[in-house]
Amino acid sequence: MKKDLWLFLLIVVVGLVVAILNPRFLSPINLGNTANLVGLFGLFSIGAGIVIITGGIDLSVGSMFALLGVIFIDLLVNWQLDWWLAVLIVVAGGIGLGAIHGLLITRLRLQPFIVTLCGLLIYRGVARYYTNDGTAGFEFGQSFPTLEWLTASRTLGVPHSFIVFIAVAVIMGVLLHRSVFGRYLFAVGKNEEAARYSGIRVRRIVAAAYIISGGLAGLSSIYLAMYTRSISPASHGNFYELYGIAAAVLGGCSLRGGEGSILGIVLGVILLQILQNLVNLLGIPSSLNFAVMGGVILIGVVADQQLTRLRNRRVRS
Protein backbone atom coordinates (compact mmCIF):
# COMPACT_ATOMS: atom_id res chain seq x y z
CA MET A 1 0.00 0.00 0.00
CA LYS A 2 2.94 2.33 0.67
CA LYS A 3 4.13 1.85 -2.92
CA ASP A 4 0.71 2.82 -4.26
CA LEU A 5 0.62 5.92 -2.05
CA TRP A 6 4.06 7.06 -3.16
CA LEU A 7 3.12 6.41 -6.80
CA PHE A 8 -0.06 8.45 -6.40
CA LEU A 9 1.92 11.34 -4.90
CA LEU A 10 4.40 11.10 -7.77
CA ILE A 11 1.53 11.33 -10.28
CA VAL A 12 0.21 14.44 -8.50
CA VAL A 13 3.65 16.10 -8.48
CA VAL A 14 4.36 15.27 -12.14
CA GLY A 15 0.87 16.44 -13.11
CA LEU A 16 1.36 19.75 -11.31
CA VAL A 17 4.75 20.27 -12.95
CA VAL A 18 3.32 19.57 -16.41
CA ALA A 19 0.34 21.87 -15.73
CA ILE A 20 2.69 24.69 -14.68
CA LEU A 21 4.90 24.22 -17.73
CA ASN A 22 1.90 24.03 -20.07
CA PRO A 23 -1.60 24.97 -18.79
CA ARG A 24 -3.16 23.07 -21.71
CA PHE A 25 -2.53 19.90 -19.71
CA LEU A 26 -5.63 20.63 -17.61
CA SER A 27 -7.87 21.46 -20.56
CA PRO A 28 -10.95 19.20 -20.87
CA ILE A 29 -9.89 18.08 -24.35
CA ASN A 30 -6.41 17.04 -23.22
CA LEU A 31 -7.68 15.31 -20.07
CA GLY A 32 -10.29 13.45 -22.12
CA ASN A 33 -7.72 12.31 -24.66
CA THR A 34 -5.34 11.25 -21.90
CA ALA A 35 -8.11 9.29 -20.17
CA ASN A 36 -8.88 7.56 -23.47
CA LEU A 37 -5.25 6.50 -23.86
CA VAL A 38 -5.15 5.35 -20.23
CA GLY A 39 -8.12 3.10 -20.99
CA LEU A 40 -6.63 1.77 -24.23
CA PHE A 41 -3.26 0.92 -22.72
CA GLY A 42 -4.58 0.00 -19.29
CA LEU A 43 -6.66 -2.97 -20.39
CA PHE A 44 -3.74 -5.08 -21.59
CA SER A 45 -1.40 -3.73 -18.89
CA ILE A 46 -3.55 -5.44 -16.25
CA GLY A 47 -3.05 -8.75 -18.06
CA ALA A 48 0.69 -8.13 -18.31
CA GLY A 49 0.81 -7.41 -14.57
CA ILE A 50 -0.99 -10.62 -13.65
CA VAL A 51 1.50 -12.64 -15.70
CA ILE A 52 4.42 -10.81 -14.06
CA ILE A 53 3.03 -11.58 -10.60
CA THR A 54 3.43 -15.30 -11.41
CA GLY A 55 7.07 -14.69 -12.29
CA GLY A 56 6.43 -14.82 -16.04
CA ILE A 57 6.39 -12.31 -18.87
CA ASP A 58 4.41 -11.82 -22.09
CA LEU A 59 6.26 -10.27 -25.04
CA SER A 60 3.67 -11.22 -27.67
CA VAL A 61 0.92 -8.70 -26.83
CA GLY A 62 1.80 -6.13 -29.52
CA SER A 63 1.84 -8.76 -32.27
CA MET A 64 -1.44 -10.17 -30.97
CA PHE A 65 -2.97 -6.73 -31.52
CA ALA A 66 -1.85 -6.82 -35.16
CA LEU A 67 -3.15 -10.36 -35.81
CA LEU A 68 -6.43 -10.10 -33.90
CA GLY A 69 -6.98 -6.55 -35.19
CA VAL A 70 -6.81 -7.48 -38.88
CA ILE A 71 -9.00 -10.51 -38.23
CA PHE A 72 -11.55 -8.30 -36.45
CA ILE A 73 -11.70 -5.82 -39.33
CA ASP A 74 -11.89 -8.65 -41.86
CA LEU A 75 -14.82 -10.22 -40.00
CA LEU A 76 -16.70 -6.93 -40.07
CA VAL A 77 -15.81 -5.68 -43.56
CA ASN A 78 -15.45 -8.78 -45.72
CA TRP A 79 -17.38 -11.43 -43.81
CA GLN A 80 -19.99 -8.87 -42.70
CA LEU A 81 -20.61 -10.61 -39.40
CA ASP A 82 -22.65 -8.96 -36.66
CA TRP A 83 -20.31 -6.82 -34.55
CA TRP A 84 -21.04 -8.75 -31.34
CA LEU A 85 -20.15 -12.05 -33.01
CA ALA A 86 -16.88 -10.57 -34.32
CA VAL A 87 -16.10 -9.31 -30.81
CA LEU A 88 -16.71 -12.76 -29.31
CA ILE A 89 -14.51 -14.44 -31.93
CA VAL A 90 -11.61 -12.02 -31.39
CA VAL A 91 -11.77 -12.22 -27.58
CA ALA A 92 -11.97 -16.02 -27.86
CA GLY A 93 -8.94 -15.88 -30.17
CA GLY A 94 -7.00 -13.95 -27.53
CA ILE A 95 -8.00 -16.48 -24.88
CA GLY A 96 -6.92 -19.28 -27.21
CA LEU A 97 -3.49 -17.75 -27.81
CA GLY A 98 -3.07 -17.23 -24.07
CA ALA A 99 -4.01 -20.87 -23.48
CA ILE A 100 -1.36 -21.97 -26.00
CA HIS A 101 1.24 -19.91 -24.14
CA GLY A 102 0.18 -21.45 -20.85
CA LEU A 103 0.29 -24.96 -22.31
CA LEU A 104 3.79 -24.54 -23.73
CA ILE A 105 5.09 -23.04 -20.49
CA THR A 106 3.49 -25.48 -18.05
CA ARG A 107 3.44 -28.74 -20.00
CA LEU A 108 6.59 -28.49 -22.11
CA ARG A 109 8.48 -26.53 -19.43
CA LEU A 110 9.53 -23.82 -21.87
CA GLN A 111 10.67 -20.42 -20.59
CA PRO A 112 7.95 -17.71 -20.78
CA PHE A 113 10.44 -15.37 -22.43
CA ILE A 114 11.09 -17.83 -25.27
CA VAL A 115 7.44 -18.81 -25.74
CA THR A 116 6.14 -15.26 -25.93
CA LEU A 117 9.11 -14.04 -27.98
CA CYS A 118 8.28 -16.71 -30.56
CA GLY A 119 4.66 -15.58 -30.36
CA LEU A 120 5.76 -12.00 -31.04
CA LEU A 121 7.44 -13.12 -34.27
CA ILE A 122 4.84 -15.67 -35.37
CA TYR A 123 1.73 -13.52 -34.85
CA ARG A 124 3.29 -10.54 -36.61
CA GLY A 125 4.29 -12.72 -39.55
CA VAL A 126 0.86 -14.34 -39.79
CA ALA A 127 -0.84 -10.92 -39.63
CA ARG A 128 1.30 -9.65 -42.52
CA TYR A 129 0.59 -12.79 -44.54
CA TYR A 130 -3.14 -12.55 -43.74
CA THR A 131 -3.36 -9.11 -45.40
CA ASN A 132 -0.65 -9.76 -47.99
CA ASP A 133 1.38 -7.12 -46.14
CA GLY A 134 -1.31 -4.55 -46.86
CA THR A 135 -3.32 -2.29 -44.58
CA ALA A 136 -6.64 -3.51 -43.21
CA GLY A 137 -9.28 -0.85 -42.65
CA PHE A 138 -12.94 -0.01 -42.79
CA GLU A 139 -14.48 1.01 -46.08
CA PHE A 140 -15.29 4.66 -46.71
CA GLY A 141 -18.51 5.63 -44.95
CA GLN A 142 -18.82 2.26 -43.23
CA SER A 143 -20.25 2.63 -39.73
CA PHE A 144 -21.13 0.43 -36.78
CA PRO A 145 -23.08 2.76 -34.47
CA THR A 146 -23.45 0.49 -31.43
CA LEU A 147 -19.87 -0.78 -31.59
CA GLU A 148 -18.52 2.73 -32.09
CA TRP A 149 -20.56 3.99 -29.15
CA LEU A 150 -19.21 1.24 -26.91
CA THR A 151 -15.58 1.68 -27.93
CA ALA A 152 -14.96 5.23 -29.15
CA SER A 153 -17.69 7.44 -27.65
CA ARG A 154 -17.89 9.32 -24.36
CA THR A 155 -20.43 9.79 -21.59
CA LEU A 156 -20.33 13.15 -19.78
CA GLY A 157 -16.92 13.66 -21.35
CA VAL A 158 -15.50 10.38 -19.99
CA PRO A 159 -14.25 7.99 -22.72
CA HIS A 160 -15.91 4.59 -22.68
CA SER A 161 -12.49 2.96 -23.00
CA PHE A 162 -11.58 4.48 -19.63
CA ILE A 163 -14.88 3.34 -18.08
CA VAL A 164 -14.32 -0.23 -19.29
CA PHE A 165 -10.74 -0.12 -18.02
CA ILE A 166 -11.89 0.90 -14.53
CA ALA A 167 -14.59 -1.81 -14.56
CA VAL A 168 -12.05 -4.46 -15.56
CA ALA A 169 -9.62 -3.14 -12.92
CA VAL A 170 -12.27 -3.48 -10.21
CA ILE A 171 -13.15 -7.03 -11.29
CA MET A 172 -9.51 -8.09 -11.51
CA GLY A 173 -8.79 -6.34 -8.20
CA VAL A 174 -11.41 -8.48 -6.47
CA LEU A 175 -10.08 -11.59 -8.22
CA LEU A 176 -6.46 -10.86 -7.30
CA HIS A 177 -6.85 -9.52 -3.76
CA ARG A 178 -10.08 -11.07 -2.49
CA SER A 179 -10.08 -14.61 -3.83
CA VAL A 180 -8.26 -17.89 -3.32
CA PHE A 181 -7.10 -17.75 -6.93
CA GLY A 182 -5.37 -14.43 -6.24
CA ARG A 183 -3.59 -15.83 -3.18
CA TYR A 184 -2.43 -18.76 -5.26
CA LEU A 185 -1.06 -16.38 -7.93
CA PHE A 186 1.08 -14.59 -5.35
CA ALA A 187 2.18 -17.89 -3.81
CA VAL A 188 3.30 -19.27 -7.17
CA GLY A 189 5.18 -16.06 -7.94
CA LYS A 190 6.93 -16.05 -4.56
CA ASN A 191 8.07 -19.65 -4.61
CA GLU A 192 6.77 -22.08 -7.19
CA GLU A 193 8.22 -25.17 -5.50
CA ALA A 194 6.79 -24.25 -2.10
CA ALA A 195 3.42 -23.59 -3.71
CA ARG A 196 3.49 -27.00 -5.36
CA TYR A 197 4.32 -28.75 -2.08
CA SER A 198 1.47 -26.82 -0.45
CA GLY A 199 -0.98 -28.54 -2.76
CA ILE A 200 -1.49 -25.66 -5.19
CA ARG A 201 -1.98 -26.76 -8.78
CA VAL A 202 0.79 -24.55 -10.10
CA ARG A 203 0.32 -25.45 -13.75
CA ARG A 204 -3.32 -24.43 -13.73
CA ILE A 205 -2.60 -21.15 -11.96
CA VAL A 206 0.17 -20.17 -14.39
CA ALA A 207 -1.90 -21.20 -17.41
CA ALA A 208 -4.86 -19.19 -16.07
CA ALA A 209 -2.66 -16.07 -15.81
CA TYR A 210 -1.72 -16.32 -19.49
CA ILE A 211 -5.32 -17.00 -20.47
CA ILE A 212 -6.45 -13.85 -18.64
CA SER A 213 -3.67 -11.88 -20.31
CA GLY A 214 -4.69 -13.24 -23.72
CA GLY A 215 -8.36 -12.45 -23.15
CA LEU A 216 -7.60 -8.86 -22.14
CA ALA A 217 -5.29 -8.53 -25.16
CA GLY A 218 -8.15 -9.70 -27.37
CA LEU A 219 -10.46 -7.10 -25.84
CA SER A 220 -7.78 -4.42 -26.19
CA SER A 221 -7.26 -5.28 -29.85
CA ILE A 222 -10.90 -4.37 -30.53
CA TYR A 223 -10.60 -0.99 -28.81
CA LEU A 224 -7.32 -0.26 -30.58
CA ALA A 225 -8.77 -1.25 -33.96
CA MET A 226 -11.76 1.05 -33.46
CA TYR A 227 -9.42 3.82 -32.28
CA THR A 228 -7.05 3.67 -35.26
CA ARG A 229 -9.73 2.60 -37.82
CA SER A 230 -7.01 0.96 -39.91
CA ILE A 231 -4.22 -1.47 -39.17
CA SER A 232 -0.83 -1.86 -40.80
CA PRO A 233 0.22 -5.33 -39.60
CA ALA A 234 3.91 -4.51 -39.95
CA SER A 235 3.75 -1.73 -37.33
CA HIS A 236 0.43 -1.88 -35.45
CA GLY A 237 1.06 -2.56 -31.77
CA ASN A 238 4.85 -2.38 -32.04
CA PHE A 239 6.43 -2.22 -28.56
CA TYR A 240 3.02 -2.08 -26.87
CA GLU A 241 4.05 -5.04 -24.75
CA LEU A 242 6.71 -2.77 -23.26
CA TYR A 243 4.03 -0.28 -22.21
CA GLY A 244 2.27 -3.05 -20.32
CA ILE A 245 5.46 -4.25 -18.66
CA ALA A 246 6.51 -0.70 -17.79
CA ALA A 247 3.11 0.10 -16.26
CA ALA A 248 3.19 -3.09 -14.18
CA VAL A 249 6.77 -2.49 -12.98
CA LEU A 250 5.99 1.13 -12.14
CA GLY A 251 2.91 -0.09 -10.28
CA GLY A 252 4.97 -2.28 -7.97
CA CYS A 253 4.95 -5.62 -9.79
CA SER A 254 8.30 -7.28 -9.22
CA LEU A 255 9.84 -9.01 -12.26
CA ARG A 256 10.86 -11.75 -9.83
CA GLY A 257 7.18 -12.46 -9.20
CA GLY A 258 5.02 -12.58 -6.10
CA GLU A 259 4.43 -8.83 -5.75
CA GLY A 260 2.03 -6.31 -7.25
CA SER A 261 -1.47 -4.87 -7.11
CA ILE A 262 -4.16 -3.85 -9.55
CA LEU A 263 -4.29 -0.36 -8.04
CA GLY A 264 -0.55 -0.05 -8.60
CA ILE A 265 -0.91 -1.09 -12.25
CA VAL A 266 -3.69 1.48 -12.74
CA LEU A 267 -1.48 4.19 -11.26
CA GLY A 268 1.46 2.99 -13.36
CA VAL A 269 -0.59 3.33 -16.55
CA ILE A 270 -1.70 6.83 -15.56
CA LEU A 271 1.88 7.92 -14.80
CA LEU A 272 3.14 6.56 -18.12
CA GLN A 273 0.48 8.43 -20.06
CA ILE A 274 1.17 11.65 -18.15
CA LEU A 275 4.85 11.30 -19.07
CA GLN A 276 3.90 10.69 -22.71
CA ASN A 277 1.63 13.74 -22.54
CA LEU A 278 4.52 15.76 -21.10
CA VAL A 279 6.68 14.81 -24.09
CA ASN A 280 3.97 16.00 -26.50
CA LEU A 281 3.03 19.22 -24.68
CA LEU A 282 6.61 20.36 -24.19
CA GLY A 283 7.47 19.81 -27.84
CA ILE A 284 10.03 17.11 -27.10
CA PRO A 285 10.68 15.00 -30.24
CA SER A 286 8.35 12.00 -30.33
CA SER A 287 11.36 9.84 -31.17
CA LEU A 288 12.32 10.15 -27.49
CA ASN A 289 9.12 8.40 -26.37
CA PHE A 290 10.87 5.06 -26.25
CA ALA A 291 13.82 6.59 -24.40
CA VAL A 292 11.40 7.91 -21.77
CA MET A 293 9.74 4.52 -21.48
CA GLY A 294 13.08 2.71 -21.20
CA GLY A 295 14.24 5.11 -18.52
CA VAL A 296 11.02 4.60 -16.60
CA ILE A 297 11.42 0.81 -16.68
CA LEU A 298 15.04 1.10 -15.55
CA ILE A 299 14.12 3.41 -12.66
CA GLY A 300 11.31 1.08 -11.62
CA VAL A 301 13.54 -2.01 -11.61
CA VAL A 302 16.34 -0.22 -9.70
CA ALA A 303 13.85 1.08 -7.13
CA ASP A 304 12.37 -2.40 -6.72
CA GLN A 305 15.82 -3.92 -6.11
CA GLN A 306 16.75 -1.26 -3.58
CA LEU A 307 13.49 -1.69 -1.67
CA THR A 308 14.00 -5.47 -1.61
CA ARG A 309 17.51 -5.05 -0.20
CA LEU A 310 16.25 -2.69 2.50
CA ARG A 311 13.55 -5.18 3.52
CA ASN A 312 16.08 -8.02 3.66
CA ARG A 313 18.40 -5.95 5.85
CA ARG A 314 15.56 -5.15 8.27
CA VAL A 315 14.59 -8.82 8.47
CA ARG A 316 18.17 -9.88 9.21
CA SER A 317 18.60 -7.20 11.86
GROMACS .gro file of C-alpha atoms in nm, residues 19 24 28 62 65 147 154 165-167 175 189 196 209 241 243 253 256 261 272:
model
   20
   19ALA     CA    1   0.034   2.187  -1.573
   24ARG     CA    2  -0.316   2.307  -2.171
   28PRO     CA    3  -1.095   1.920  -2.087
   62GLY     CA    4   0.180  -0.613  -2.952
   65PHE     CA    5  -0.297  -0.673  -3.152
  147LEU     CA    6  -1.987  -0.078  -3.159
  154ARG     CA    7  -1.789   0.932  -2.436
  165PHE     CA    8  -1.074  -0.012  -1.802
  166ILE     CA    9  -1.189   0.090  -1.453
  167ALA     CA   10  -1.459  -0.181  -1.456
  175LEU     CA   11  -1.008  -1.159  -0.822
  189GLY     CA   12   0.518  -1.606  -0.794
  196ARG     CA   13   0.349  -2.700  -0.536
  209ALA     CA   14  -0.266  -1.607  -1.581
  241GLU     CA   15   0.405  -0.504  -2.475
  243TYR     CA   16   0.403  -0.028  -2.221
  253CYS     CA   17   0.495  -0.562  -0.979
  256ARG     CA   18   1.086  -1.175  -0.983
  261SER     CA   19  -0.147  -0.487  -0.711
  272LEU     CA   20   0.314   0.656  -1.812
   0.00000   0.00000   0.00000
